[in-house]
C-alpha positions as a Python dict, from the first residue, in 0.01 Angstrom:
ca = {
    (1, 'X'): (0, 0, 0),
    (2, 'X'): (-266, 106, 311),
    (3, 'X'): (-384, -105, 485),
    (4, 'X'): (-757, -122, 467),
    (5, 'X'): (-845, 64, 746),
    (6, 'X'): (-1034, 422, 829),
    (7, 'X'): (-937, 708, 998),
    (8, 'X'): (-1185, 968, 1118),
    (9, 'X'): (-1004, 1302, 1217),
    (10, 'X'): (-1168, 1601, 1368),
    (11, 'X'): (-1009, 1969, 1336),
    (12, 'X'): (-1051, 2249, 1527),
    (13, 'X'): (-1038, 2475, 1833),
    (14, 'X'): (-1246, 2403, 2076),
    (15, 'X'): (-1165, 2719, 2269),
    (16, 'X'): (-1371, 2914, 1954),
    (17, 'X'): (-1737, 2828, 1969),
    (18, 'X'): (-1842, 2635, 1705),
    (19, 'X'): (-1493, 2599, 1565),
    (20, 'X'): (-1456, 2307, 1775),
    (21, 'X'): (-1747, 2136, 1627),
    (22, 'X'): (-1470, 1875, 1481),
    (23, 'X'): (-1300, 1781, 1770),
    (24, 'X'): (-1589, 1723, 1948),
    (25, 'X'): (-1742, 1499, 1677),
    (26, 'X'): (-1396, 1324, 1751),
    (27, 'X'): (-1465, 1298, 2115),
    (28, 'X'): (-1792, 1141, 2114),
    (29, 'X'): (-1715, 916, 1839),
    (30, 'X'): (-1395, 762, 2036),
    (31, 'X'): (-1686, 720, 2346),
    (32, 'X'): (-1949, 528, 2085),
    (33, 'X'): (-1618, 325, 1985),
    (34, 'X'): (-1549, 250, 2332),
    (35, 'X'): (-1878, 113, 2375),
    (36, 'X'): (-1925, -37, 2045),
    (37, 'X'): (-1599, -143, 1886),
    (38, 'X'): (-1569, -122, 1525),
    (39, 'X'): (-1319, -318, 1265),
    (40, 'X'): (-1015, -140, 1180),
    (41, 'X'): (-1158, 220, 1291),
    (42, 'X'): (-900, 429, 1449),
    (43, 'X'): (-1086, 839, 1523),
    (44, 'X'): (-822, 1129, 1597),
    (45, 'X'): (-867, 1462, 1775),
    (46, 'X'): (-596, 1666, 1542),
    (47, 'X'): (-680, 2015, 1690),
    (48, 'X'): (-527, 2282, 1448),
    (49, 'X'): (-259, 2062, 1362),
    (50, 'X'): (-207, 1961, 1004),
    (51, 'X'): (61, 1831, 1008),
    (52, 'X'): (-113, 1577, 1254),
    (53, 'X'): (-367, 1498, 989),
    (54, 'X'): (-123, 1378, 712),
    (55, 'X'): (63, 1156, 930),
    (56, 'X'): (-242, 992, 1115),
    (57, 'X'): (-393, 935, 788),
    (58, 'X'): (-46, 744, 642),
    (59, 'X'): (-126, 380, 593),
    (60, 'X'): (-483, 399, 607),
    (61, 'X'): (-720, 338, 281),
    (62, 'X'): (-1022, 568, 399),
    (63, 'X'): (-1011, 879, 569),
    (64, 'X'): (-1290, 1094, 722),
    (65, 'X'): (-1250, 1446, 820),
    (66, 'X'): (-1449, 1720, 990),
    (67, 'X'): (-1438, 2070, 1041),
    (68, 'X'): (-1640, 2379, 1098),
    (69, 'X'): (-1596, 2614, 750),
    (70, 'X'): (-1684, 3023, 716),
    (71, 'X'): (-1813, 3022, 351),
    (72, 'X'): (-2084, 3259, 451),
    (73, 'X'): (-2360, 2981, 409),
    (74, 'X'): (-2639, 2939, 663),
    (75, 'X'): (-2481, 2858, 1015),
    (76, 'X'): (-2520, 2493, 1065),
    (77, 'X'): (-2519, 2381, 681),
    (78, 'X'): (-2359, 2042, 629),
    (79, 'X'): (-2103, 1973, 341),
    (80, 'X'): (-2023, 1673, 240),
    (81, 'X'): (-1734, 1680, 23),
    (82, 'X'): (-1485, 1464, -143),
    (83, 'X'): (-1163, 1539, -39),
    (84, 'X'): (-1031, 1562, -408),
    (85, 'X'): (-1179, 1897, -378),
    (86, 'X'): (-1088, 2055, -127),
    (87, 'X'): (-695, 1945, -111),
    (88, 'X'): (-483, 2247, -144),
    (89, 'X'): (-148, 2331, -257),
    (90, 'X'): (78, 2500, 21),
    (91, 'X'): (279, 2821, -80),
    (92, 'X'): (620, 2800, -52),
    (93, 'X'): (732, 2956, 245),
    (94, 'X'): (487, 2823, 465),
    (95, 'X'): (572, 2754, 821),
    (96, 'X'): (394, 2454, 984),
    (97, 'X'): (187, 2686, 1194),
    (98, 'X'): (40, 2785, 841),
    (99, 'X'): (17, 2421, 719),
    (100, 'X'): (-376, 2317, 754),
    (101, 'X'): (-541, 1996, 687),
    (102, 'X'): (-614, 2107, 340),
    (103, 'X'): (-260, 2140, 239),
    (104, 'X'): (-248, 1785, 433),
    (105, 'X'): (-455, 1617, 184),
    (106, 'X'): (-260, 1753, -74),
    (107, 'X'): (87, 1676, 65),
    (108, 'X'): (23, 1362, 200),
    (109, 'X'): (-84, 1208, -148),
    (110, 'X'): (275, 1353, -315),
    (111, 'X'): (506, 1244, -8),
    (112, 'X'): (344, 900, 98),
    (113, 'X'): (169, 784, -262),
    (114, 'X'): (-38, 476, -211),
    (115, 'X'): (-5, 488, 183),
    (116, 'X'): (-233, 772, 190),
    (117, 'X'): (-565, 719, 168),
    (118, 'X'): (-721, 786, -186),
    (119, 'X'): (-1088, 727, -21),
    (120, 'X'): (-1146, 1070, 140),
    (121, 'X'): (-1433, 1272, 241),
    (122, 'X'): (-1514, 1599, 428),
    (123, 'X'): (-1750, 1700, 630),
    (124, 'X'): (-1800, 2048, 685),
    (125, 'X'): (-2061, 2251, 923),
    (126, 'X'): (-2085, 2661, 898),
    (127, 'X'): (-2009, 2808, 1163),
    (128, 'X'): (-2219, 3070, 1322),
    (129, 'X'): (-1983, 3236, 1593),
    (130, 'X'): (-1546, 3169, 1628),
    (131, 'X'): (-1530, 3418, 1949),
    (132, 'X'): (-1372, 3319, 2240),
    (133, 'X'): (-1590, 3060, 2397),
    (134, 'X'): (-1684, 2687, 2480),
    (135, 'X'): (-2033, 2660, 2398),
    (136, 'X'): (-2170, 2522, 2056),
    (137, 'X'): (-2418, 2748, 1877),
    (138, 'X'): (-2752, 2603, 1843),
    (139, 'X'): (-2768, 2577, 1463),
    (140, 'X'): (-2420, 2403, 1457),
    (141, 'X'): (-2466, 2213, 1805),
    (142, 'X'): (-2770, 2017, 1640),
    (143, 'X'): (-2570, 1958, 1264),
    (144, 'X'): (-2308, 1783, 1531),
    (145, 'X'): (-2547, 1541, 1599),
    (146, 'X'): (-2658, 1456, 1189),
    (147, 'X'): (-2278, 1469, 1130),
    (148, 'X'): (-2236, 1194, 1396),
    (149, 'X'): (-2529, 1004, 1287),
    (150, 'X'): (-2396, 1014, 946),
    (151, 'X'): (-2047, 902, 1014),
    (152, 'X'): (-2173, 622, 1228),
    (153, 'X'): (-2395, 527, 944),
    (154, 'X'): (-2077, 541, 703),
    (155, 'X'): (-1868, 338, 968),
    (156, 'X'): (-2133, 81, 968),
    (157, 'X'): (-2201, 17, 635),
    (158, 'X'): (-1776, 7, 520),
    (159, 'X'): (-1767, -266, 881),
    (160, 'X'): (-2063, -494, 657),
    (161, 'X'): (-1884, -418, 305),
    (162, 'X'): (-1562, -562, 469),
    (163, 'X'): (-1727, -848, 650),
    (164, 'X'): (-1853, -928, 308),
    (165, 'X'): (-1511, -906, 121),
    (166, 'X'): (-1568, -598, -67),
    (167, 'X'): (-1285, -354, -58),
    (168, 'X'): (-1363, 60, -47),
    (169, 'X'): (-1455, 257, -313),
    (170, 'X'): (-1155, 481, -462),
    (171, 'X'): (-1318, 856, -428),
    (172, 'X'): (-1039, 973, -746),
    (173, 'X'): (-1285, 787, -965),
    (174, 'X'): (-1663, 848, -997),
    (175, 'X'): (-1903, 560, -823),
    (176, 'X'): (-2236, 622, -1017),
    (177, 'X'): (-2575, 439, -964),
    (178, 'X'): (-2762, 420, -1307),
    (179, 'X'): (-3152, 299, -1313),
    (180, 'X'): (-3293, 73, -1557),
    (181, 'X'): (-3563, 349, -1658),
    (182, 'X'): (-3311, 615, -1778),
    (183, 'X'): (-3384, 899, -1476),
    (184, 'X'): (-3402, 1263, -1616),
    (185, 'X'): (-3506, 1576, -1560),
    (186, 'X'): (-3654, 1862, -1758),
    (187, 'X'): (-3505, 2217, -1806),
    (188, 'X'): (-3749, 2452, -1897),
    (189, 'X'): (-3858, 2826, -1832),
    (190, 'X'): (-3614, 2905, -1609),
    (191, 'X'): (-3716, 2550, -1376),
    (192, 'X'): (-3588, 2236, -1331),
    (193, 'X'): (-3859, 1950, -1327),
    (194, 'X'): (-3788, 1665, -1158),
    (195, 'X'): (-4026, 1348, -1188),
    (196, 'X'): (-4132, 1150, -859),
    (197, 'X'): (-3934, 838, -905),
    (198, 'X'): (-3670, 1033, -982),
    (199, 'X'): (-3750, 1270, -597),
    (200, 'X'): (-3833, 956, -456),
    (201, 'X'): (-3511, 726, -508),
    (202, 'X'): (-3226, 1008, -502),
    (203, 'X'): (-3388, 1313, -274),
    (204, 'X'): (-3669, 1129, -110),
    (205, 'X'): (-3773, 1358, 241),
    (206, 'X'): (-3548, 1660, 142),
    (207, 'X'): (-3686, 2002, 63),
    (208, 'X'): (-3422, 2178, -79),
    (209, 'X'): (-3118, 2130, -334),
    (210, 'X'): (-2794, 2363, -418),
    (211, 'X'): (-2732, 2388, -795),
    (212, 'X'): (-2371, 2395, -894),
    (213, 'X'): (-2181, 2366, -1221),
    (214, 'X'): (-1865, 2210, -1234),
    (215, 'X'): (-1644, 2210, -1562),
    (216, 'X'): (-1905, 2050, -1742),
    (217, 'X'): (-2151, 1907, -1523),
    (218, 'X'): (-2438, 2039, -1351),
    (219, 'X'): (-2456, 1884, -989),
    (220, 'X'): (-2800, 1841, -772),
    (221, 'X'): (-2692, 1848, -429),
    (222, 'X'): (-2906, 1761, -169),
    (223, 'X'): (-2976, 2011, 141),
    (224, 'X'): (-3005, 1785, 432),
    (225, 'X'): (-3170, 1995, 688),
    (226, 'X'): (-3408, 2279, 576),
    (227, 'X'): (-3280, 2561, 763),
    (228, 'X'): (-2954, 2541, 515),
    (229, 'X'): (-3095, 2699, 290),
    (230, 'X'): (-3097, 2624, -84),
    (231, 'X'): (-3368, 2644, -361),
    (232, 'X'): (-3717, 2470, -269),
    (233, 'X'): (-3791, 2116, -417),
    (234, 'X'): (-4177, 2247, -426),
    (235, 'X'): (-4431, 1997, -499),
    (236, 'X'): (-4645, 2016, -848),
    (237, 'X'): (-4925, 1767, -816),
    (238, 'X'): (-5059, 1511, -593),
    (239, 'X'): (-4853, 1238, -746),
    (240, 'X'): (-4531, 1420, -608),
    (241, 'X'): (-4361, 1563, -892),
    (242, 'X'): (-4150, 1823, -777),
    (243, 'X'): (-3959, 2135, -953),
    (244, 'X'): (-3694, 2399, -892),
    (245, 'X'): (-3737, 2723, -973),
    (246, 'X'): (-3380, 2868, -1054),
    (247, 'X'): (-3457, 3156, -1268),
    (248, 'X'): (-3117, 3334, -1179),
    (249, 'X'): (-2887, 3015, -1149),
    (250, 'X'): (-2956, 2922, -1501),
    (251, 'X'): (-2982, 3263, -1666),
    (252, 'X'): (-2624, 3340, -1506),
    (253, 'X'): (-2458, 3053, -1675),
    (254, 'X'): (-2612, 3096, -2045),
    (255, 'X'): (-2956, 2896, -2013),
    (256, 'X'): (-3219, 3161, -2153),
    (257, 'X'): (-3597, 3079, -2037),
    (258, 'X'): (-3729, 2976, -2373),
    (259, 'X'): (-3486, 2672, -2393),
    (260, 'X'): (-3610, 2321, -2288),
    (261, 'X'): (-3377, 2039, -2235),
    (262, 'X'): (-3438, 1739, -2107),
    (263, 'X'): (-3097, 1610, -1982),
    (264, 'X'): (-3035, 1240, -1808),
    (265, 'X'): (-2913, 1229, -1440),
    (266, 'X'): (-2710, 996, -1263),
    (267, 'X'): (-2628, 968, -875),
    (268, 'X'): (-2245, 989, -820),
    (269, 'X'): (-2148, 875, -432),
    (270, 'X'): (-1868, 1069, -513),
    (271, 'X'): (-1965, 1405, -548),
    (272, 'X'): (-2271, 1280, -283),
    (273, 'X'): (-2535, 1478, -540),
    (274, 'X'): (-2735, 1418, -893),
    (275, 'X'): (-2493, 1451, -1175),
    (276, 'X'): (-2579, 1571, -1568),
    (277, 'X'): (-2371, 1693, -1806),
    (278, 'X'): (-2438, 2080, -1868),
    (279, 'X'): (-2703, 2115, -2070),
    (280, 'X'): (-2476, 2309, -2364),
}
């Protein structure tokens, strides 16, 4: 079995621009480490290795891992991801130049079972410019810095769960927070509705959401820094009800205007969004 310990591992090449962006998250987390020590926290600077990844994430229980992504989002977005879903299968015939950290997720879990972490997530930043180049782009330079906070933040709160006795959350399996009043929100015209408790506990601050469906479930992710983009939590009334206006997201995937629905949500720490089953 791991032992119950994290690994954080940046990717990248720092000689691209922003493709670096994970290394040097690496770097200045090993200098907070240095000055604040943290509990069974080991950070790795795996460059474009992935190989590296899958063996310096053996015999941990947690892994964190960040990298820049070209998705064609807004240059500096942050994804939060668990790594569940973004593990890939290599082709045969792949040399180990080929092999990425993707395929590393996925080949770690079949060759070293229950020494490879099953508590994985990924942060990803777009990139805005790969050339040839040292220097961060401004967009991604200051989503290095809420990555960072955010890791820290994650770093801190697993060093109190352990100094408490708790042991880490197993990403493969849904961690949900449900409220005593039943949150929902409303489907209607072509808008979701979305109630201020409901704003308040799960997207308090935030002025944007991305709308996905998944197999069955439609997923509320928060935007955590406006210029990423997304569609506009805009505010109704003055007691701070707020509502979505996705017209073309829900008429795309069979929700005509004229239905209402009024569908219960559930945070899932997994997933790091609002969960609901899609409204059928």
């Amino acid at each position: 079995m791991a032992t119950e310990a994290l690994a954080v591992i940046g990717c990248g090449n720092l000689n691209r621009r922003d493709d670096g962006l994970g290394v040097i998250v690496a770097q200045r987390l090993m200098q907070w480490l240095n000055a604040e020590p943290q509990e069974n926290i080991q950070v790795y600077d795996a460059g474009t290795g992935g190989m590296d990844v899958m063996f310096q994430a053996r015999g941990t229980s947690s892994l964190i891992l960040v990298d820049a992504s070209l998705s064609g989002s807004t240059p500096g977005s942050i994804f939060k991801l668990p790594g569940k879903e973004v593990a890939s299968r290599p082709e045969p015939g792949y040399s180990l130049h080929d092999f990425r950290w993707d395929h590393a997720l996925y080949a770690g879990r079949k060759i070293f079972g229950d020494t490879f972490p099953h508590d994985v997530t990924v942060y990803l930043v777009e990139a805005a410019d790969v050339s040839l180049g040292l220097e961060l782009s401004p967009a991604v330079a200051q989503a290095l810095e809420r990555v960072i906070d955010q890791i820290k933040e994650d770093i801190r709160e697993r060093s109190t769960r352990l100094r408490s006795g708790q042991r880490a959350p197993c990403s493969d399996e849904p961690v949900t927070e449900r409220s005593e009043d039943h949150p929902q929100v409303t489907i209607r015209q072509g808008s979701i509705y979305i109630d201020a408790k409901v704003y308040a506990k799960y997207l308090g601050g935030l002025e944007s959401i991305v709308l996905l469906r998944q197999d069955q479930k439609l997923l509320l992710l928060p935007v955590r820094h406006a210029a990423a983009g997304g569609l506009l939590l805009k505010v109704r009334n003055p007691q701070g009800d707020r509502v979505v206006h996705a017209q073309e997201f829900l008429r795309g995937h069979g929700i005509e205007d004229q239905q209402e629905k009024v569908v219960p949500v559930q945070w899932d720490s997994r997933m790091a969004a609002l969960v609901t089953d899609w409204p059928s």
